[in-house]
Amino acid sequence: MTAKTIDSTSEGNQQNSTGPKNNRLFVKVSVVVALLSIIAVIALQYIGYYTRKESFGDEQKLVLSPNEMTPEPMSKEGFIPVHVDFTNKHEEDMDLYWANGNGTEVKMDTIAPNNSKQFNSYVGHVWVWRVSSTQEYVRSSIIDSTQATNSYSRYESDFHETYAKEHGFDWINVYPRGPVNKWIPDPVNIGYETKRLVSPAKYTKEGGLPDQSSTTVLNMKTMSTSPKIFLIEEFLSEDECDHIIQEAIDLGDMKRSGVKTTGEHIPSRTSTNTWIAADKSEIVENVFKRGFSVMKLPFNKDSWKNHSESLQVLLYDVSQEYQPHDDFFKPSEYPTYRTVQQGNNRYATLFLYLSDVEGGGETVFPRFNGEYSEDACTDENGFRVKPKKGNAALFFSMLPDGNLDQNALHGGCPVITGKKWAANFWFWDESAAEI
């Protein structure tokens, strides 16, 4: 902790030049300030830092730790210092890393089995454990003085083993993590259809922008039960599709698509994209409101980012594709992303088809019904959604219990003829604001 010292010498000289009365006032103020400073120093000596213990396989308890190596304060919460005692309860050496502000892991020490190391940290810091011999990721820890740390423990190992036995697949989200608190519809069975009354109605050039209290009925059809995929017919009007495309063109910054928040360009993703926020135009905001209505979420101009990201508008030319990928952020692959490590993630994708495609360009799901298809774009039994202007495919990347759905793996098949315009409309449980 650092103490800020205020030098009042020059201010005192100014006060002295005004006369005896102001001089006496300055002396009184100086005495009060000095007394308050002494009291503050004494209080800090008695209060000390916030303390906590971070351990593997042991119950947590508060401990007072000596000062050692201190990473830079990267906390958004106001640089609250915390003493942390890291204990390795595994039977092999573990490397401990601190994640700096840009997500780079900085190695702090190697901790032998049943040994502890003590560090100064700050609320909001992310620490990463890796196996020393293999650098295999084990878990991340977020320093938060308001709640208990999610310590790796024997109980946690038992949970993963039991979950895998009961469900036939692994738990891959952070643990512990509660169920999704957003609407996830029951698919019932393939081919099941339901009508949804949503608001507002669609914009058309002829009818203009609809009243915000207007409604429209959408048909939602179950295409798959695992993963949960629904086709929403005519979610957008043709004029809304054209408007979004033109807004993307007018921005003039269509760039090679990257991968999630890393922005890395990879051969498996060859489209270009740009981002359009809800407040880009009244027509775009109308589309956002209807999307929120479909998801049974409240739309607010000031806080819509708590539930979704901006529209990611995509353009695929001939031969361009996006090979199978997940929309969620797998915690083991994003160990330094605080939002993800807190259990927040993308839980649903409303994929908007902004144009027809002459040939190819289908959205493909290689793990349809849990059976993997190596080349689902050409496999006769592969599951694909054909792009049709105005339609939307709604699918879920999280299961109701809070786990991430690996069967939601999907991709964009190569465009054979024509162009493909589309948009990702990603929804979050709980918040997308920090991503």
XYZ file of C-alpha atoms in Angstrom:
435
model
C 0.000 0.000 0.000
C 1.238 3.480 -0.800
C 0.580 6.624 1.210
C -0.060 9.867 -0.593
C 1.758 12.849 1.004
C 0.419 16.353 0.452
C 3.029 19.108 0.631
C 1.364 22.237 2.036
C 4.470 24.461 2.260
C 3.688 26.776 -0.652
C 0.024 27.059 0.370
C 1.136 28.051 3.910
C 3.326 30.830 2.532
C 0.349 32.201 0.615
C -1.787 32.170 3.755
C 0.931 33.949 5.791
C 1.001 36.825 3.342
C -2.641 37.702 4.020
C -2.263 38.674 7.688
C -2.249 37.393 11.298
C -5.909 36.234 11.338
C -5.509 33.982 8.312
C -2.165 32.831 9.681
C -3.811 31.595 12.920
C -6.472 29.829 10.852
C -3.808 28.119 8.805
C -2.010 26.924 11.944
C -5.252 25.420 13.309
C -5.985 23.664 10.005
C -2.414 22.345 9.846
C -2.686 20.911 13.358
C -5.972 19.169 12.499
C -4.499 17.743 9.285
C -1.436 16.513 11.158
C -3.566 14.829 13.839
C -5.743 13.149 11.203
C -2.622 11.919 9.385
C -1.244 10.379 12.602
C -4.574 8.690 13.330
C -4.701 7.306 9.755
C -1.178 5.866 10.030
C -1.976 4.183 13.357
C -5.240 2.797 11.973
C -3.471 1.323 8.947
C -0.934 -0.358 11.192
C -3.689 -2.062 13.167
C -6.048 -2.812 10.303
C -3.442 -4.147 7.820
C -4.346 -5.603 4.468
C -7.380 -7.668 3.586
C -6.233 -11.272 3.890
C -7.273 -14.550 2.327
C -5.918 -17.992 1.595
C -6.009 -19.671 -1.833
C -5.376 -23.392 -1.772
C -5.694 -26.603 -3.748
C -7.598 -29.324 -1.960
C -7.999 -27.642 1.421
C -10.603 -25.595 3.238
C -10.021 -21.842 3.031
C -9.224 -19.665 6.009
C -7.966 -16.157 6.581
C -4.254 -15.748 7.246
C -1.929 -12.786 7.691
C 0.959 -13.043 5.231
C 4.259 -11.126 5.053
C 4.964 -8.775 2.163
C 6.625 -10.365 -0.839
C 6.559 -9.859 -4.599
C 3.592 -7.663 -5.605
C 2.157 -7.576 -9.164
C 0.958 -4.314 -10.657
C -2.500 -3.202 -9.488
C -4.847 -3.920 -12.412
C -8.115 -3.945 -10.441
C -11.158 -1.985 -11.587
C -12.454 -2.042 -8.023
C -10.131 0.660 -6.714
C -6.762 -1.024 -6.057
C -7.774 -2.887 -2.889
C -4.660 -4.775 -1.699
C -4.970 -8.404 -0.635
C -2.435 -10.773 0.938
C -2.790 -14.193 -0.678
C -1.400 -17.506 0.558
C -1.291 -20.016 -2.347
C -1.055 -23.665 -1.268
C -0.390 -26.609 -3.590
C -2.213 -29.726 -2.397
C -1.424 -31.748 -5.503
C 1.226 -34.474 -5.677
C 3.338 -32.651 -8.278
C 4.949 -29.255 -8.720
C 2.618 -26.478 -9.820
C 3.566 -23.210 -11.565
C 1.725 -20.095 -10.433
C 1.156 -17.265 -12.918
C -0.258 -13.789 -12.545
C -2.259 -12.477 -15.524
C -1.331 -8.867 -16.274
C -3.620 -6.250 -17.789
C -3.297 -7.476 -21.384
C -3.870 -11.129 -20.449
C -0.219 -12.211 -20.580
C 0.679 -14.795 -17.953
C 3.682 -13.808 -15.830
C 5.267 -16.681 -13.918
C 5.595 -15.862 -10.235
C 6.919 -19.096 -8.750
C 6.902 -22.893 -8.721
C 5.206 -24.410 -5.668
C 6.161 -27.899 -4.509
C 3.489 -30.357 -3.294
C 2.008 -29.403 0.095
C 3.931 -26.129 0.103
C 2.747 -22.534 0.179
C 3.869 -19.226 -1.290
C 2.669 -15.815 -0.240
C 2.082 -12.816 -2.474
C 0.559 -9.377 -2.333
C -2.222 -8.953 -4.885
C -5.220 -6.739 -5.574
C -8.943 -7.341 -5.860
C -9.706 -8.252 -9.465
C -6.360 -9.939 -10.179
C -6.435 -13.248 -12.030
C -3.992 -16.018 -11.072
C -3.429 -19.166 -13.130
C -2.251 -22.603 -11.971
C -0.417 -24.903 -14.417
C 1.303 -28.260 -14.009
C 5.033 -27.516 -14.017
C 6.105 -30.510 -16.096
C 3.513 -30.143 -18.880
C 2.153 -26.586 -18.490
C -1.310 -28.114 -18.565
C -3.936 -25.620 -17.401
C -5.535 -26.545 -14.077
C -7.649 -23.556 -13.081
C -7.792 -19.793 -12.639
C -8.429 -17.845 -9.447
C -9.950 -14.376 -9.298
C -9.095 -12.361 -6.211
C -12.339 -11.010 -4.796
C -12.599 -9.845 -1.217
C -16.391 -10.112 -1.234
C -16.745 -13.852 -1.805
C -14.887 -17.108 -1.237
C -12.336 -18.181 -3.823
C -13.289 -21.159 -5.960
C -10.521 -23.390 -4.624
C -9.632 -26.582 -6.397
C -10.471 -29.384 -3.987
C -11.134 -33.097 -3.647
C -14.839 -32.233 -3.649
C -14.487 -30.532 -7.029
C -12.787 -33.608 -8.496
C -15.629 -35.754 -7.212
C -18.146 -33.422 -8.843
C -16.529 -33.736 -12.280
C -16.344 -37.513 -12.006
C -19.970 -37.818 -10.898
C -21.193 -35.389 -13.583
C -19.439 -37.320 -16.343
C -20.920 -40.619 -15.159
C -24.447 -39.214 -14.934
C -24.456 -37.303 -18.221
C -21.999 -39.152 -20.443
C -19.906 -36.034 -21.101
C -17.593 -33.740 -19.121
C -18.385 -30.558 -17.246
C -16.221 -27.945 -19.046
C -17.460 -24.676 -17.543
C -16.037 -23.155 -14.359
C -17.037 -24.818 -11.107
C -18.993 -24.050 -9.049
C -21.430 -22.372 -11.412
C -25.217 -22.225 -11.089
C -27.867 -22.915 -13.756
C -28.524 -20.478 -16.595
C -30.930 -17.810 -15.392
C -32.182 -16.920 -18.880
C -34.928 -18.407 -21.060
C -33.993 -21.642 -22.842
C -37.001 -23.163 -24.648
C -37.919 -26.826 -24.538
C -37.375 -28.133 -28.092
C -39.999 -30.888 -27.496
C -39.106 -32.812 -30.666
C -37.763 -32.225 -34.169
C -40.387 -30.539 -36.299
C -42.291 -29.060 -33.357
C -43.585 -25.563 -34.144
C -44.731 -22.773 -31.880
C -45.907 -19.204 -32.441
C -44.174 -16.344 -30.635
C -45.729 -12.919 -30.175
C -42.860 -10.408 -30.068
C -42.407 -6.657 -30.210
C -41.886 -4.424 -32.099
C -43.150 -5.255 -35.597
C -40.879 -5.198 -38.636
C -39.760 -2.097 -40.508
C -40.601 -1.768 -44.201
C -39.980 1.112 -46.595
C -43.658 1.210 -47.394
C -44.908 1.116 -43.804
C -42.013 2.951 -42.192
C -40.786 2.442 -38.658
C -43.494 0.712 -36.604
C -44.837 1.925 -33.290
C -42.721 0.530 -30.459
C -45.772 -1.074 -28.880
C -46.594 -2.932 -32.106
C -46.299 -6.713 -32.259
C -45.686 -9.440 -34.786
C -46.091 -13.212 -34.706
C -43.060 -15.360 -35.511
C -43.025 -19.064 -36.272
C -40.316 -20.982 -34.383
C -39.583 -24.534 -35.533
C -37.417 -27.093 -33.714
C -34.641 -28.299 -36.030
C -32.613 -30.217 -33.437
C -32.941 -31.206 -29.776
C -29.205 -31.725 -29.205
C -27.944 -29.128 -29.647
C -31.063 -27.010 -29.262
C -31.605 -25.375 -32.672
C -34.675 -23.448 -33.779
C -35.495 -21.885 -37.140
C -37.311 -18.552 -36.880
C -38.926 -17.776 -40.200
C -39.050 -14.167 -41.435
C -37.481 -12.735 -38.301
C -36.380 -9.767 -40.424
C -38.091 -7.959 -43.254
C -36.211 -7.706 -46.554
C -35.879 -3.974 -45.995
C -34.312 -4.531 -42.553
C -31.813 -6.955 -44.098
C -30.914 -4.441 -46.811
C -30.564 -1.659 -44.236
C -28.150 -3.636 -42.045
C -26.036 -4.579 -45.079
C -25.902 -0.953 -46.229
C -24.956 0.228 -42.726
C -22.080 -2.276 -42.749
C -20.931 -1.097 -46.184
C -21.178 2.577 -45.194
C -18.961 1.978 -42.157
C -16.181 1.155 -44.626
C -14.242 -0.994 -42.190
C -15.068 -4.575 -43.164
C -12.062 -6.496 -41.847
C -10.834 -10.059 -41.936
C -12.745 -11.953 -39.251
C -10.822 -12.896 -36.115
C -11.391 -15.505 -33.434
C -13.439 -14.371 -30.412
C -11.699 -11.648 -28.396
C -8.166 -12.554 -29.487
C -8.707 -11.038 -32.933
C -6.345 -13.659 -34.370
C -6.747 -14.389 -38.068
C -6.807 -18.092 -38.848
C -7.163 -20.003 -42.154
C -10.372 -21.661 -40.931
C -12.182 -18.297 -40.916
C -11.975 -16.391 -44.195
C -14.934 -14.004 -44.032
C -14.841 -10.259 -43.402
C -16.874 -8.516 -40.722
C -17.788 -5.307 -38.960
C -19.750 -4.427 -35.820
C -23.027 -2.515 -35.583
C -24.283 -1.320 -32.196
C -27.939 -1.028 -31.221
C -27.885 2.768 -31.454
C -26.543 2.845 -35.015
C -29.999 3.714 -36.360
C -33.639 3.514 -35.354
C -34.099 0.568 -37.731
C -31.174 -1.330 -36.173
C -32.502 -0.581 -32.691
C -35.872 -1.960 -33.821
C -34.154 -5.229 -34.751
C -32.337 -5.355 -31.406
C -35.599 -4.873 -29.525
C -37.256 -7.710 -31.448
C -34.282 -9.979 -30.780
C -34.444 -9.188 -27.070
C -38.183 -9.885 -27.167
C -37.560 -13.305 -28.718
C -35.095 -14.069 -25.900
C -37.502 -12.713 -23.269
C -35.016 -10.071 -22.184
C -35.716 -6.416 -21.376
C -34.159 -3.930 -23.798
C -32.744 -0.718 -22.396
C -30.776 1.844 -24.403
C -28.309 2.334 -21.562
C -27.767 -1.285 -20.500
C -28.405 -3.562 -23.486
C -24.724 -4.575 -23.450
C -25.383 -6.397 -20.181
C -27.217 -9.011 -22.248
C -25.738 -8.966 -25.743
C -22.921 -7.861 -27.985
C -23.219 -5.603 -31.018
C -24.261 -7.275 -34.255
C -21.271 -8.848 -35.968
C -22.111 -8.446 -39.646
C -20.386 -10.997 -41.886
C -19.647 -11.163 -45.614
C -18.607 -14.417 -47.276
C -17.456 -14.347 -50.899
C -17.049 -17.421 -53.108
C -14.971 -20.173 -51.393
C -14.953 -18.347 -48.059
C -15.987 -20.347 -44.993
C -15.761 -20.712 -41.232
C -14.746 -24.171 -40.112
C -16.453 -25.741 -37.045
C -16.009 -23.769 -33.827
C -17.743 -22.958 -30.550
C -19.320 -19.595 -29.799
C -18.716 -19.990 -26.068
C -15.420 -19.204 -24.359
C -14.024 -22.414 -22.874
C -12.517 -21.394 -19.494
C -9.475 -23.653 -19.878
C -8.624 -21.853 -23.151
C -9.214 -18.363 -21.709
C -7.614 -18.621 -18.252
C -6.983 -14.880 -17.898
C -10.435 -13.605 -18.977
C -12.017 -12.494 -15.732
C -15.604 -12.429 -17.033
C -15.337 -16.012 -18.295
C -13.598 -17.215 -15.133
C -16.469 -15.761 -13.110
C -18.841 -18.100 -14.954
C -20.269 -15.621 -17.478
C -20.445 -16.733 -21.099
C -22.306 -16.610 -24.372
C -25.348 -18.788 -23.929
C -27.274 -18.228 -27.166
C -26.709 -17.174 -30.765
C -29.402 -15.648 -32.945
C -27.818 -16.041 -36.386
C -29.417 -13.677 -38.907
C -29.475 -14.466 -42.625
C -29.294 -11.119 -44.419
C -29.223 -12.487 -47.974
C -30.048 -15.516 -50.048
C -27.061 -17.515 -51.280
C -27.031 -19.026 -54.768
C -24.972 -22.018 -53.695
C -23.393 -23.236 -50.442
C -23.038 -21.099 -47.346
C -25.116 -23.328 -45.080
C -24.702 -23.248 -41.298
C -23.507 -26.704 -40.313
C -23.614 -28.541 -36.972
C -21.104 -31.443 -37.041
C -22.141 -32.833 -33.624
C -25.843 -33.059 -34.383
C -27.392 -35.461 -31.828
C -23.947 -36.048 -30.316
C -22.587 -37.919 -33.347
C -19.613 -36.197 -34.951
C -19.414 -35.855 -38.723
C -15.939 -35.195 -40.122
C -17.223 -33.273 -43.150
C -20.783 -32.296 -42.350
C -20.906 -29.802 -45.249
C -20.888 -32.656 -47.778
C -22.029 -35.586 -45.629
C -25.485 -36.785 -46.693
C -26.402 -37.193 -43.026
C -24.843 -33.887 -41.956
C -27.155 -31.339 -40.372
C -27.251 -27.998 -42.178
C -29.413 -24.882 -42.123
C -29.820 -23.309 -45.543
C -29.496 -19.516 -45.606
C -32.668 -17.664 -46.558
C -32.943 -13.898 -46.454
C -34.868 -12.752 -43.360
C -34.717 -16.054 -41.490
C -32.780 -16.615 -38.262
C -31.309 -19.694 -36.628
C -31.459 -19.687 -32.834
C -29.149 -22.113 -31.029
C -27.812 -22.413 -27.492
C -24.181 -22.754 -26.418
C -25.042 -23.481 -22.794
C -27.124 -26.192 -21.195
C -29.782 -25.244 -18.644
C -27.586 -26.560 -15.787
C -24.829 -24.041 -16.641
C -22.454 -26.365 -18.485
C -21.214 -25.458 -21.967
C -22.779 -27.487 -24.791
C -20.068 -29.077 -26.926
C -22.735 -30.329 -29.340
C -23.346 -26.687 -30.339
C -20.170 -26.865 -32.451
C -20.994 -25.210 -35.778
C -19.474 -23.673 -38.875
C -20.171 -21.886 -42.133
C -19.887 -24.045 -45.251
C -17.956 -22.563 -48.202
C -19.928 -20.288 -50.499
C -20.020 -21.941 -53.922
C -21.760 -19.223 -55.924
C -22.869 -15.715 -55.009
C -22.308 -13.911 -51.704
C -23.483 -14.572 -48.181
C -24.409 -11.758 -45.825
C -25.230 -12.728 -42.248
C -24.923 -11.468 -38.679
C -24.127 -12.942 -35.273
C -26.398 -11.715 -32.484
C -24.763 -13.104 -29.315
C -26.496 -13.195 -25.948
C -24.774 -13.562 -22.586
C -25.405 -15.089 -19.204
C -24.728 -12.960 -17.129
C -22.929 -9.936 -18.660
C -21.061 -9.132 -21.847
C -20.014 -5.662 -20.747
C -16.409 -6.609 -19.842
C -15.619 -8.670 -22.955
